[in-house]
C-alpha cells in the first residue's frame, strides 16, 4: 500500500520542475508510505511514490521503470509506473505475460501491472482484480494514464492546471503543488455536508476524484475519461441452494486471495456476521496451508460492556460476540480498549481531520477507528475487514422499512429525515436557516438522486419490488459505500496499515447484484443469504445477532468534554464557523436542558461544527461563497 502523486505538462519544458515541489508532495503522503519513497522525472512529467512494503519488500521499489531499449539499455524507458494497491491475480497475470515473452526482475505485483500496461495498454485494467490506483507515464506516447479500481477502494484525485494536470492519492498531495489552490465554493460545501456524494465529486473547487471503474488519459489529444467497468443486470437462474453455494465459494476465493502478504496480517473483528465470516474463512484458509493461526482484533471502550445501554441501532456490545468467534475459530485475539481520554485527545482528533482532509460528523467513531487501526499496526501491517457486505446483501435497517426504501430518495437520506436526531441532516442540525437555505441540500439530493437513478442497469419486465431492490443496491454501492471505503483507507493509512475488503471482490458483487430480493431475505431477516453461506462457520449467537453499526461512546464525560470545547469555540468571536451557525440553537446545546436532550445522533452536530471550524482555521481553506 502506498501513496502516489505527480504531474504532467502539455509540452516538454526546457528544465525539470522545481524538485522542492515534488518534495512537498512527498511529505504530505509520508504516512501512506513509511518504508520507502521515490521520485522519477523527465522534462514533461514527474511521478512520486511513497511505499508501505507488503509484497516483495526489496523488489517492489517505485516509481518502477520498464526495461530500457537499446543494446546497452541506455535509451529512455518506454514507461514508468507509480502504483498503490494490491492486484490479487498478479500470479496468474505474470504467468500469462511470461508466455507472451515478458521477463520479470521481481516478485512484486507492481512489476506485473507495469508489464500488463506494456502488453495491453489502457485495456490492462480490465484484467486486474483487486484494489488499486496507479499512474503510468508512457514515455513513447508522451501520455499520462491514470486508473482506479472498480469500487474506488483506493483513492485518486486530479486537477487541471494551466499547463497540465496534477494528481495524487489524496487532496493534500495536490494542494502541495503551487498550481492547485484550496478553494471551496458553495457547491463544495454541499458536497461536504452530503451523505450521498456523486462519483467524482470533490469539496475543493479545482479538484476532481477519478470515479471508480474509470481511467483517465492526458496527452497530446487532451483529457479523456473512460469507464471500463460497471455492474450488469442479468437474469438470476440459480436456485436458493446453488446461490448459497456460489456465494460461499466466491467468498472463500476472495478471502484466500487477500491473505497473500509478505508481512503480518490480521482480521478486524466486531463479532457481527460480516467480519466474523471473513475471520472464519481466513482461519480455514490458513489452516489448509499449514500456516499460523489467524489474528483478530476488536476495539471497545473502557467500561462499555458493563454499562452498555441499547439504542436505536445497537442492542448489545461487540466484545462478547467477538470473543466467542475468536474462541470458536481458534484465533489469536486482541482487544484494544479505548478510554474517554483517548477519544477526546486533541492530537488524535486533529490527526483524524488531517487524514481525511475534510470534516465529518462521526466524531468518536472516526477517532476510535483511527486508534484501533494504530493499535493493529503494532502487530500487523495488513488487516481484512467485513466492509460492504451490508451493501450487497441488504444489511441496513432502512432497506427493510418500505416507507423509507420506496421513497424517491437515497434510502439512508430518507432515514436521516425520518429520525428526530438527524431530521435536519446528519451534522447539519446547528446550521442557521439562512445558511441552510443557501446550501439547498434538498435540491442537491434531488439532482444527485435523479442522476444516480439514470445510471442504474435494470432488466426489462422486472416486478416493482425486485426493480426497487436492484435500484437500492446500486445506490448503496455507488453513493454510500465509497464514503466508507475512503474513510477506512484514510484512517488506516495515516497509521501505515493496509486494509483489505474481501466483500468488494467484483465477481461476488456482480453475482449478488442480480440475486432476487426475496432470495436475499428468504427467512425474513437481513442478509439471509450470507447467514446461510456462513452457517457452518460461526457460533449460533453470532449467526442470530442483528446488525449493529460501529460502537459509539456512551460515557457522559465524553459529551461533557466535547461541549466544553464547543463552548470555548462559541466564545471566540474569530471562530470561522460562526457565520454558518444558528447561534441561539448552538448556545442551547451547552445548557443543562440542551445537554439532557443530547444523544449520539444529536452529538454529531457538535462534532461537525467543531471539525469545520478547525478545518477552516488550520487547513488553509479559502471560501468563495
Coordinates of C-alpha atoms in Angstrom, one line a residue:
X1 CA 0.0 0.0 0.0
X2 CA 1.3 3.4 -1.0
X3 CA 0.7 7.0 -1.9
X4 CA 1.2 8.3 -5.4
X5 CA 1.3 11.8 -6.9
X6 CA 2.8 13.7 -9.7
X7 CA 2.1 15.9 -12.7
X8 CA 2.3 16.0 -16.5
X9 CA 2.7 19.1 -18.6
X10 CA 1.2 19.6 -22.1
X11 CA 4.6 20.1 -23.6
X12 CA 8.2 19.4 -22.7
X13 CA 9.9 22.3 -21.0
X14 CA 13.5 23.4 -21.1
X15 CA 14.1 22.3 -17.5
X16 CA 12.6 20.0 -15.0
X17 CA 10.2 21.4 -12.4
X18 CA 11.5 22.6 -9.1
X19 CA 12.3 19.5 -7.0
X20 CA 11.0 21.3 -4.0
X21 CA 7.5 20.8 -5.3
X22 CA 8.0 17.1 -5.5
X23 CA 9.5 17.1 -2.0
X24 CA 6.4 18.9 -0.7
X25 CA 4.1 16.4 -2.2
X26 CA 6.1 13.5 -0.8
X27 CA 5.9 14.9 2.7
X28 CA 2.1 15.0 2.6
X29 CA 2.0 11.3 1.9
X30 CA 4.7 10.1 4.2
X31 CA 2.1 8.3 6.4
X32 CA 0.9 6.3 3.4
X33 CA 4.4 5.0 2.7
X34 CA 6.6 4.9 5.7
X35 CA 9.0 2.3 4.3
X36 CA 10.4 4.0 1.1
X37 CA 9.9 6.9 -1.2
X38 CA 10.9 7.7 -4.8
X39 CA 10.7 10.4 -7.5
X40 CA 11.1 10.0 -11.2
X41 CA 11.1 13.0 -13.5
X42 CA 11.8 14.0 -17.1
X43 CA 11.2 17.3 -18.9
X44 CA 7.5 16.7 -19.1
X45 CA 6.3 14.6 -16.2
X46 CA 7.1 13.7 -12.6
X47 CA 5.9 10.6 -10.8
X48 CA 6.1 10.3 -7.0
X49 CA 5.6 7.3 -4.7
X50 CA 5.7 6.6 -1.0
X51 CA 5.6 2.9 -0.1
X52 CA 4.2 0.7 2.6
X53 CA 6.0 -2.6 1.6
X54 CA 3.7 -5.6 1.6
X55 CA 4.8 -7.9 -1.2
X56 CA 8.4 -8.4 -2.4
X57 CA 9.8 -6.0 0.2
X58 CA 13.1 -5.4 -1.7
X59 CA 12.0 -5.8 -5.3
X60 CA 8.9 -3.6 -5.4
X61 CA 10.5 -0.2 -5.1
X62 CA 8.9 2.6 -7.1
X63 CA 8.4 4.5 -9.3
X64 CA 9.2 1.5 -11.4
X65 CA 10.6 1.8 -14.9
X66 CA 10.2 -0.7 -17.7
X67 CA 13.5 -2.1 -19.1
X68 CA 15.1 0.4 -21.5
X69 CA 15.6 -0.5 -25.1
X70 CA 18.9 -0.5 -27.0
X71 CA 21.9 -2.8 -26.8
X72 CA 23.2 -1.2 -23.7
X73 CA 19.8 -0.4 -22.2
X74 CA 20.7 3.3 -22.3
X75 CA 17.7 4.6 -24.1
X76 CA 14.7 6.1 -22.1
X77 CA 12.4 3.6 -20.5
X78 CA 9.2 3.0 -22.5
X79 CA 7.0 3.6 -19.4
X80 CA 7.2 4.5 -15.7
X81 CA 4.7 3.4 -13.1
X82 CA 3.6 4.8 -9.6
X83 CA 1.2 2.3 -8.1
X84 CA -0.9 2.0 -5.0
X85 CA -2.8 -1.1 -4.0
X86 CA -2.8 -4.9 -4.4
X87 CA -3.7 -6.9 -7.5
X88 CA -4.8 -10.3 -6.2
X89 CA -4.5 -12.2 -9.6
X90 CA -0.9 -11.0 -10.2
X91 CA 0.5 -14.5 -10.2
X92 CA -1.9 -15.6 -13.0
X93 CA -1.1 -12.5 -15.0
X94 CA 2.6 -12.9 -14.5
X95 CA 2.3 -16.5 -16.0
X96 CA 0.3 -15.2 -18.9
X97 CA 2.7 -12.3 -19.6
X98 CA 5.7 -14.6 -19.3
X99 CA 4.2 -16.8 -22.0
X100 CA 3.9 -13.7 -24.2
X101 CA 7.7 -13.0 -23.9
X102 CA 7.9 -10.7 -20.9
X103 CA 10.7 -11.1 -18.4
X104 CA 10.4 -10.2 -14.7
X105 CA 13.0 -9.0 -12.3
X106 CA 11.0 -9.1 -9.1
X107 CA 8.2 -11.0 -7.4
X108 CA 6.1 -7.9 -7.0
X109 CA 2.6 -7.2 -8.3
X110 CA 3.9 -3.7 -9.2
X111 CA 6.0 -5.1 -12.0
X112 CA 3.1 -7.2 -13.2
X113 CA 0.9 -4.1 -13.5
X114 CA 3.7 -2.3 -15.4
X115 CA 4.1 -5.2 -17.9
X116 CA 0.4 -5.5 -18.2
X117 CA 0.3 -1.9 -19.4
X118 CA 3.1 -2.5 -21.9
X119 CA 1.3 -5.6 -23.3
X120 CA -2.3 -4.4 -23.3
X121 CA -2.1 -0.7 -23.0
X122 CA -5.1 1.1 -21.4
X123 CA -7.1 -2.2 -21.6
X124 CA -4.9 -3.7 -18.9
X125 CA -7.2 -2.5 -16.2
X126 CA -9.9 -4.9 -17.3
X127 CA -7.6 -7.8 -16.5
X128 CA -6.7 -6.5 -13.0
X129 CA -8.5 -7.9 -10.0
X130 CA -8.1 -6.1 -6.7
X131 CA -7.8 -2.7 -5.2
X132 CA -5.6 -0.2 -7.0
X133 CA -4.9 3.3 -8.1
X134 CA -1.9 4.0 -10.4
X135 CA -0.3 6.3 -12.8
X136 CA 1.8 5.4 -15.9
X137 CA 3.9 7.9 -17.8
X138 CA 4.1 6.5 -21.3
X139 CA 7.4 7.9 -22.5
X140 CA 6.8 6.8 -26.1
X141 CA 3.4 8.5 -26.4
X142 CA 4.1 11.4 -24.0
X143 CA 0.9 10.4 -22.3
X144 CA -0.2 10.2 -18.7
X145 CA -2.5 7.3 -17.8
X146 CA -4.4 7.1 -14.5
X147 CA -6.6 4.2 -13.4
X148 CA -8.7 3.3 -10.3
X149 CA -10.3 0.1 -9.2
X150 CA -13.9 -0.9 -9.8
X151 CA -15.3 0.3 -6.4
X152 CA -12.8 3.1 -5.5
X153 CA -11.2 1.2 -2.7
X154 CA -8.0 3.1 -3.3
X155 CA -8.3 6.9 -3.7
X156 CA -7.1 9.0 -6.6
X157 CA -7.8 12.7 -7.4
X158 CA -6.6 15.1 -10.1
X159 CA -6.7 18.7 -11.0
X160 CA -6.5 20.5 -14.4
X161 CA -4.0 23.4 -14.2
X162 CA -2.9 26.0 -16.7
X163 CA -0.1 24.0 -18.3
X164 CA -1.0 20.4 -17.4
X165 CA -2.5 18.0 -14.9
X166 CA -1.7 17.3 -11.3
X167 CA -2.7 14.0 -9.5
X168 CA -2.4 12.4 -6.1
X169 CA -3.8 9.8 -3.8
X170 CA -5.2 12.5 -1.5
X171 CA -6.2 16.1 -1.9
X172 CA -3.4 17.2 0.4
X173 CA -0.9 16.0 -2.1
X174 CA -2.4 18.1 -4.9
X175 CA -2.7 21.1 -2.6
X176 CA 1.1 20.9 -2.0
X177 CA 1.5 21.8 -5.7
X178 CA 1.6 25.6 -6.2
X179 CA -0.9 25.4 -9.2
X180 CA -3.7 23.9 -7.1
X181 CA -5.5 26.2 -4.7
X182 CA -7.6 25.1 -1.7
X183 CA -10.7 27.0 -2.9
X184 CA -14.2 25.8 -1.6
X185 CA -17.3 27.3 -3.0
X186 CA -21.0 26.7 -2.2
X187 CA -21.1 23.6 -4.4
X188 CA -18.1 22.3 -2.5
X189 CA -19.9 22.9 0.8
X190 CA -22.9 20.9 -0.5
X191 CA -20.6 18.0 -1.2
X192 CA -19.1 18.5 2.3
X193 CA -22.5 18.1 4.1
X194 CA -23.8 15.5 1.7
X195 CA -24.2 11.8 2.7
X196 CA -24.6 10.8 -1.0
X197 CA -21.7 12.3 -2.9
X198 CA -21.7 11.5 -6.6
X199 CA -18.8 9.6 -8.1
X200 CA -16.0 12.1 -9.0
X201 CA -17.3 15.0 -6.8
X202 CA -14.9 16.9 -4.6
X203 CA -15.3 19.5 -1.9
X204 CA -12.4 21.5 -3.4
X205 CA -13.4 23.5 -6.5
X206 CA -10.4 22.7 -8.6
X207 CA -10.0 19.0 -7.7
X208 CA -11.9 16.0 -9.0
X209 CA -11.8 12.4 -7.9
X210 CA -11.2 9.8 -10.6
X211 CA -14.5 7.9 -10.4
X212 CA -14.4 4.2 -9.5
X213 CA -14.1 1.9 -12.5
X214 CA -12.6 4.7 -14.7
X215 CA -9.4 5.6 -16.4
X216 CA -8.0 9.0 -17.4
X217 CA -5.6 9.6 -20.3
X218 CA -3.9 13.0 -20.6
X219 CA -1.7 13.8 -23.5
X220 CA -1.4 15.5 -26.9
X221 CA -5.1 14.7 -27.5
X222 CA -6.3 16.4 -24.3
X223 CA -8.0 14.7 -21.4
X224 CA -10.2 11.6 -21.9
X225 CA -12.2 9.8 -19.2
X226 CA -13.2 6.2 -19.8
X227 CA -15.4 3.9 -17.8
X228 CA -14.0 0.4 -18.1
X229 CA -16.4 -1.4 -15.7
X230 CA -19.9 -1.2 -14.4
X231 CA -22.4 -3.6 -12.9
X232 CA -24.6 -5.5 -15.4
X233 CA -28.2 -6.6 -14.9
X234 CA -28.6 -10.2 -15.8
X235 CA -31.3 -12.9 -15.1
X236 CA -30.5 -14.9 -12.0
X237 CA -31.1 -18.6 -12.9
X238 CA -29.7 -20.4 -9.8
X239 CA -32.0 -21.8 -7.2
X240 CA -31.5 -20.9 -3.5
X241 CA -29.2 -23.8 -2.6
X242 CA -27.0 -23.2 -5.6
X243 CA -26.9 -19.5 -4.9
X244 CA -25.8 -20.1 -1.3
X245 CA -23.0 -22.4 -2.5
X246 CA -21.9 -19.9 -5.1
X247 CA -21.8 -17.0 -2.6
X248 CA -19.8 -19.3 -0.2
X249 CA -17.4 -20.2 -3.0
X250 CA -16.8 -16.7 -4.2
X251 CA -16.2 -15.6 -0.6
X252 CA -13.8 -18.4 0.1
X253 CA -11.8 -17.5 -3.1
X254 CA -11.8 -13.8 -2.3
X255 CA -10.6 -14.2 1.3
X256 CA -7.9 -16.7 0.3
X257 CA -6.5 -14.4 -2.3
X258 CA -6.5 -11.5 0.1
X259 CA -4.4 -13.4 2.6
X260 CA -1.3 -13.2 0.3
X261 CA 1.2 -11.0 2.1
X262 CA 4.9 -10.9 3.0
X263 CA 4.2 -9.1 6.2
X264 CA 2.0 -9.9 9.3
X265 CA -1.8 -9.9 8.7
X266 CA -4.9 -9.8 10.9
X267 CA -8.7 -9.6 10.7
X268 CA -10.7 -6.7 12.2
X269 CA -13.4 -8.5 14.2
X270 CA -16.5 -6.8 15.5
X271 CA -18.4 -10.0 16.3
X272 CA -21.0 -9.2 13.7
X273 CA -21.9 -11.6 10.8
X274 CA -19.7 -9.9 8.2
X275 CA -16.3 -9.6 9.9
X276 CA -16.9 -12.9 11.7
X277 CA -17.4 -14.7 8.3
X278 CA -14.2 -13.2 7.0
X279 CA -12.3 -14.2 10.1
X280 CA -13.6 -17.8 10.0
X281 CA -12.8 -18.2 6.3
X282 CA -9.3 -16.8 6.9
X283 CA -8.8 -19.2 9.7
X284 CA -9.7 -22.1 7.5
X285 CA -7.6 -20.9 4.6
X286 CA -4.5 -20.5 6.8
X287 CA -5.1 -24.0 8.3
X288 CA -5.3 -25.6 4.9
X289 CA -1.9 -24.0 4.0
X290 CA -0.4 -25.2 7.3
X291 CA 0.2 -21.6 8.3
X292 CA -0.2 -19.8 11.6
X293 CA -3.4 -19.2 13.4
X294 CA -5.4 -16.2 12.3
X295 CA -5.0 -13.0 14.3
X296 CA -8.1 -11.0 15.1
X297 CA -8.6 -7.6 16.7
X298 CA -11.6 -5.9 18.4
X299 CA -12.0 -2.3 19.6
X300 CA -14.1 -1.5 22.7
X301 CA -14.4 1.4 25.2
X302 CA -13.4 1.2 28.8
X303 CA -16.5 0.1 30.8
X304 CA -18.6 -0.2 27.6
X305 CA -19.8 -3.8 28.1
X306 CA -20.6 -3.3 31.8
X307 CA -22.5 -0.1 31.4
X308 CA -24.0 -0.6 27.9
X309 CA -27.4 0.9 27.1
X310 CA -29.2 -0.3 24.0
X311 CA -30.1 2.4 21.4
X312 CA -32.0 2.6 18.1
X313 CA -29.4 0.5 16.2
X314 CA -27.3 -1.3 18.8
X315 CA -28.8 -4.0 21.0
X316 CA -25.6 -5.3 22.6
X317 CA -21.8 -4.5 22.8
X318 CA -19.4 -6.1 20.3
X319 CA -16.7 -7.6 22.5
X320 CA -18.5 -10.7 23.9
X321 CA -19.5 -11.7 20.4
X322 CA -16.0 -11.2 19.1
X323 CA -14.6 -13.3 21.9
X324 CA -17.0 -16.1 21.1
X325 CA -15.9 -16.0 17.4
X326 CA -12.2 -15.9 18.3
X327 CA -12.6 -18.9 20.6
X328 CA -14.7 -20.8 18.0
X329 CA -12.2 -20.4 15.2
X330 CA -9.1 -20.7 17.3
X331 CA -7.8 -17.1 16.7
X332 CA -5.0 -15.2 18.4
X333 CA -7.3 -12.5 19.7
X334 CA -6.5 -8.9 20.8
X335 CA -8.9 -6.4 22.4
X336 CA -8.0 -2.7 22.1
X337 CA -9.7 -0.8 24.9
X338 CA -10.0 2.9 24.5
X339 CA -10.7 5.4 27.2
X340 CA -12.7 8.7 27.0
X341 CA -9.3 10.5 27.3
X342 CA -8.3 8.7 24.1
X343 CA -11.4 9.8 22.3
X344 CA -11.2 13.5 23.3
X345 CA -7.4 13.8 22.8
X346 CA -6.9 16.9 20.7
X347 CA -3.9 15.4 18.9
X348 CA -5.9 12.3 17.8
X349 CA -8.8 14.4 16.7
X350 CA -6.6 16.6 14.6
X351 CA -4.8 13.6 13.1
X352 CA -8.2 12.2 12.0
X353 CA -9.1 15.5 10.3
X354 CA -5.7 15.7 8.6
X355 CA -6.0 12.1 7.5
X356 CA -9.4 12.7 5.8
X357 CA -8.6 16.2 4.5
X358 CA -12.2 17.1 5.4
X359 CA -14.6 17.5 8.4
X360 CA -17.0 14.7 9.1
X361 CA -19.7 14.4 11.8
X362 CA -18.7 11.0 13.1
X363 CA -16.5 12.2 15.9
X364 CA -15.7 9.4 18.3
X365 CA -16.4 6.8 15.7
X366 CA -13.7 8.2 13.5
X367 CA -11.3 8.8 16.4
X368 CA -11.7 5.3 17.7
X369 CA -11.4 3.7 14.2
X370 CA -8.1 5.6 13.7
X371 CA -6.8 4.5 17.2
X372 CA -7.9 0.9 16.5
X373 CA -6.0 0.9 13.3
X374 CA -3.0 2.3 15.0
X375 CA -3.3 -0.4 17.6
X376 CA -3.5 -3.1 14.9
X377 CA -0.4 -1.6 13.3
X378 CA 1.5 -2.5 16.4
X379 CA 1.4 -6.2 15.4
X380 CA 0.2 -6.3 11.7
X381 CA 0.8 -4.4 8.5
X382 CA -2.3 -5.7 6.7
X383 CA -5.9 -6.1 8.0
X384 CA -9.0 -7.7 6.4
X385 CA -12.5 -6.2 7.2
X386 CA -16.1 -7.1 6.6
X387 CA -16.9 -3.8 4.9
X388 CA -19.5 -3.8 2.0
X389 CA -21.5 -6.9 3.0
X390 CA -24.4 -4.7 4.0
X391 CA -24.5 -3.0 0.6
X392 CA -24.6 -6.2 -1.4
X393 CA -26.7 -8.4 0.9
X394 CA -29.2 -5.9 2.3
X395 CA -28.0 -5.3 5.8
X396 CA -29.1 -1.8 6.6
X397 CA -32.3 -1.3 8.6
X398 CA -33.6 1.4 6.2
X399 CA -33.8 -1.1 3.2
X400 CA -36.3 -3.2 5.3
X401 CA -38.6 -0.2 6.1
X402 CA -40.8 0.2 3.0
X403 CA -41.7 3.8 3.8
X404 CA -38.0 4.7 3.6
X405 CA -36.8 2.3 0.9
X406 CA -39.6 3.2 -1.5
X407 CA -39.2 6.9 -1.3
X408 CA -37.8 8.8 -4.3
X409 CA -34.7 9.5 -2.3
X410 CA -31.5 7.8 -1.2
X411 CA -32.8 5.5 1.5
X412 CA -30.2 6.5 4.1
X413 CA -31.0 10.2 3.5
X414 CA -34.7 9.3 3.9
X415 CA -33.7 7.6 7.2
X416 CA -32.0 10.8 8.3
X417 CA -35.0 12.9 7.5
X418 CA -37.3 10.4 9.4
X419 CA -35.2 10.1 12.6
X420 CA -35.7 13.1 15.1
X421 CA -31.9 13.2 15.8
X422 CA -31.0 13.8 12.2
X423 CA -34.1 15.3 10.7
X424 CA -32.2 18.4 9.6
X425 CA -29.4 16.4 8.0
X426 CA -26.5 14.5 9.6
X427 CA -24.2 17.1 11.1
X428 CA -26.4 20.0 9.9
X429 CA -28.6 20.5 12.9
X430 CA -26.8 23.6 14.1
X431 CA -26.6 25.4 10.8
X432 CA -28.6 28.7 10.5
X433 CA -31.8 28.8 8.5
X434 CA -30.2 31.4 6.1
X435 CA -27.1 29.2 5.5
X436 CA -29.2 26.1 5.0
X437 CA -31.3 28.0 2.5
X438 CA -28.2 28.8 0.5
X439 CA -27.0 25.3 0.7
X440 CA -30.4 23.9 -0.5
X441 CA -29.5 20.3 0.3
X442 CA -32.9 19.2 -0.8
X443 CA -32.3 20.5 -4.2
X444 CA -28.8 18.9 -4.2
X445 CA -30.1 15.5 -3.2
X446 CA -32.9 15.6 -5.8
X447 CA -30.5 16.4 -8.6
X448 CA -28.0 13.7 -7.5
X449 CA -30.7 11.1 -7.0
X450 CA -32.1 11.7 -10.5
X451 CA -28.5 11.3 -11.9
X452 CA -27.9 8.2 -9.9
X453 CA -31.2 6.6 -11.0
X454 CA -30.5 7.3 -14.7
X455 CA -27.3 5.2 -14.5
X456 CA -28.7 2.0 -12.9
X457 CA -28.7 -1.1 -15.2
X458 CA -32.1 -2.9 -15.0
X459 CA -33.8 -5.9 -16.6
X460 CA -36.9 -5.3 -18.7
X461 CA -40.0 -6.8 -17.2
X462 CA -38.9 -6.9 -13.5
X463 CA -41.6 -6.7 -10.9
X464 CA -41.7 -3.5 -9.0
X465 CA -40.3 -5.0 -5.7
X466 CA -37.3 -6.5 -7.4
X467 CA -36.7 -3.5 -9.6
X468 CA -36.6 -1.2 -6.5
X469 CA -34.4 -3.7 -4.6
X470 CA -31.9 -3.5 -7.5
X471 CA -32.0 0.2 -7.5
X472 CA -31.4 0.4 -3.8
X473 CA -28.5 -2.0 -4.0
X474 CA -26.9 0.1 -6.8
X475 CA -27.5 3.4 -4.9
X476 CA -25.6 1.9 -1.9
X477 CA -22.7 0.7 -4.0
X478 CA -22.2 3.9 -5.9
X479 CA -23.2 6.7 -3.4
X480 CA -22.8 5.2 0.1
X481 CA -20.1 2.6 0.0
X482 CA -17.4 4.9 -1.5
X483 CA -17.5 7.1 1.6
X484 CA -17.0 4.2 3.9
X485 CA -14.1 2.8 1.8
X486 CA -12.4 6.2 1.7
X487 CA -12.8 6.6 5.4
X488 CA -11.2 3.2 6.0
X489 CA -8.4 4.0 3.6
X490 CA -7.5 7.3 5.1
X491 CA -7.8 6.3 8.8
X492 CA -5.8 3.2 8.3
X493 CA -3.1 4.7 6.0
X494 CA -2.4 7.5 8.5
X495 CA -1.1 4.7 10.7
X496 CA 0.7 2.8 7.9
X497 CA -1.9 0.0 7.9
X498 CA -3.3 -1.6 4.7
X499 CA -6.9 -2.5 4.9
X500 CA -8.4 -5.1 2.5
X501 CA -12.1 -5.7 1.8
X502 CA -12.9 -9.3 0.6
X503 CA -16.6 -8.5 0.1
X504 CA -15.6 -6.0 -2.6
X505 CA -14.5 -8.7 -5.0
X506 CA -16.1 -7.6 -8.2
X507 CA -17.1 -11.2 -9.1
X508 CA -19.0 -11.5 -5.8
X509 CA -20.7 -8.1 -6.1
X510 CA -21.7 -8.8 -9.8
X511 CA -23.3 -12.1 -8.8
X512 CA -25.0 -10.7 -5.7
X513 CA -26.4 -7.7 -7.7
X514 CA -28.7 -10.0 -9.7
X515 CA -29.9 -12.2 -6.8
X516 CA -33.7 -11.6 -6.3
X517 CA -34.6 -9.7 -3.2
X518 CA -36.9 -12.5 -2.0
X519 CA -33.9 -14.8 -2.1
X520 CA -31.6 -12.4 -0.3
X521 CA -34.2 -12.2 2.5
X522 CA -35.7 -15.7 2.3
X523 CA -36.0 -16.2 6.0
X524 CA -37.5 -12.7 6.6
X525 CA -34.3 -11.2 8.0
X526 CA -31.5 -9.0 6.8
X527 CA -28.6 -10.8 5.0
X528 CA -30.3 -14.2 4.9
X529 CA -28.1 -15.5 2.1
X530 CA -24.9 -14.5 3.9
X531 CA -26.1 -16.1 7.1
X532 CA -26.9 -19.3 5.2
X533 CA -23.5 -19.3 3.5
X534 CA -21.7 -19.0 6.9
X535 CA -24.0 -21.3 8.8
X536 CA -21.3 -23.9 9.5
X537 CA -18.6 -21.4 10.3
X538 CA -19.9 -19.4 13.3
X539 CA -21.4 -19.8 16.8
X540 CA -25.2 -19.7 16.9
X541 CA -25.3 -16.5 18.9
X542 CA -23.3 -14.7 16.2
X543 CA -25.4 -16.1 13.3
X544 CA -28.5 -14.8 15.1
X545 CA -27.1 -11.5 16.1
X546 CA -28.9 -8.5 14.5
X547 CA -26.8 -6.0 12.6
X548 CA -25.1 -3.3 14.7
X549 CA -23.0 -0.4 13.4
X550 CA -19.7 0.7 14.8
X551 CA -19.9 1.5 18.6
X552 CA -20.1 5.0 19.9
X553 CA -19.1 6.2 23.4
X554 CA -21.8 6.1 26.0
X555 CA -19.7 7.9 28.6
X556 CA -21.3 11.1 29.7
X557 CA -17.9 12.6 30.4
X558 CA -17.1 12.4 26.6
X559 CA -20.1 14.6 25.8
X560 CA -19.2 17.0 28.6
X561 CA -15.6 17.3 27.3
X562 CA -17.0 17.9 23.8
X563 CA -19.4 20.5 25.0
X564 CA -16.6 22.3 26.9
X565 CA -14.6 22.6 23.6
X566 CA -17.8 23.7 21.8
X567 CA -18.4 26.4 24.4
X568 CA -14.9 27.7 24.0
X569 CA -15.4 27.9 20.3
X570 CA -18.7 29.8 20.6
X571 CA -16.9 32.3 22.9
X572 CA -14.3 33.0 20.3
X573 CA -15.6 35.8 18.0
X574 CA -13.0 34.9 15.4
X575 CA -14.1 31.3 15.1
X576 CA -14.6 31.0 11.3
X577 CA -17.6 28.6 11.5
X578 CA -19.8 31.0 13.5
X579 CA -21.3 32.7 10.4
X580 CA -22.7 29.3 9.4
X581 CA -24.4 28.5 12.7
X582 CA -27.7 29.3 14.4
X583 CA -26.0 30.7 17.5
X584 CA -29.1 30.6 19.6
X585 CA -29.6 26.9 19.0
X586 CA -25.8 26.3 19.4
X587 CA -25.7 28.0 22.8
X588 CA -28.7 26.0 23.9
X589 CA -26.8 22.8 23.3
X590 CA -24.4 23.6 26.2
X591 CA -27.2 24.5 28.7
X592 CA -28.3 21.8 31.2
X593 CA -31.5 21.3 29.3
X594 CA -29.7 21.0 26.0
X595 CA -27.2 18.5 27.4
X596 CA -30.0 16.4 28.7
X597 CA -31.5 16.2 25.3
X598 CA -28.3 15.1 23.6
X599 CA -27.9 11.5 22.2
X600 CA -25.2 10.3 19.9
X601 CA -27.0 11.4 16.8
X602 CA -27.6 15.0 18.1
X603 CA -23.9 15.0 19.2
X604 CA -22.9 14.7 15.6
X605 CA -24.0 18.3 15.0
X606 CA -21.5 19.5 17.6
X607 CA -18.8 17.2 16.2
X608 CA -19.3 18.6 12.7
X609 CA -19.3 22.2 13.8
X610 CA -16.0 21.8 15.7
X611 CA -14.4 20.0 12.8
X612 CA -15.5 22.6 10.2
X613 CA -14.1 25.3 12.5
X614 CA -10.7 23.6 12.8
X615 CA -10.6 22.9 9.0
X616 CA -11.3 26.5 8.1
X617 CA -8.8 27.8 10.6
X618 CA -5.9 25.4 10.2
X619 CA -6.0 23.9 6.7
X620 CA -5.7 27.0 4.6
X621 CA -9.2 26.7 3.1
X622 CA -10.3 29.7 1.0
X623 CA -14.0 30.1 0.9
X624 CA -15.6 31.7 -2.1
X625 CA -19.3 31.9 -1.4

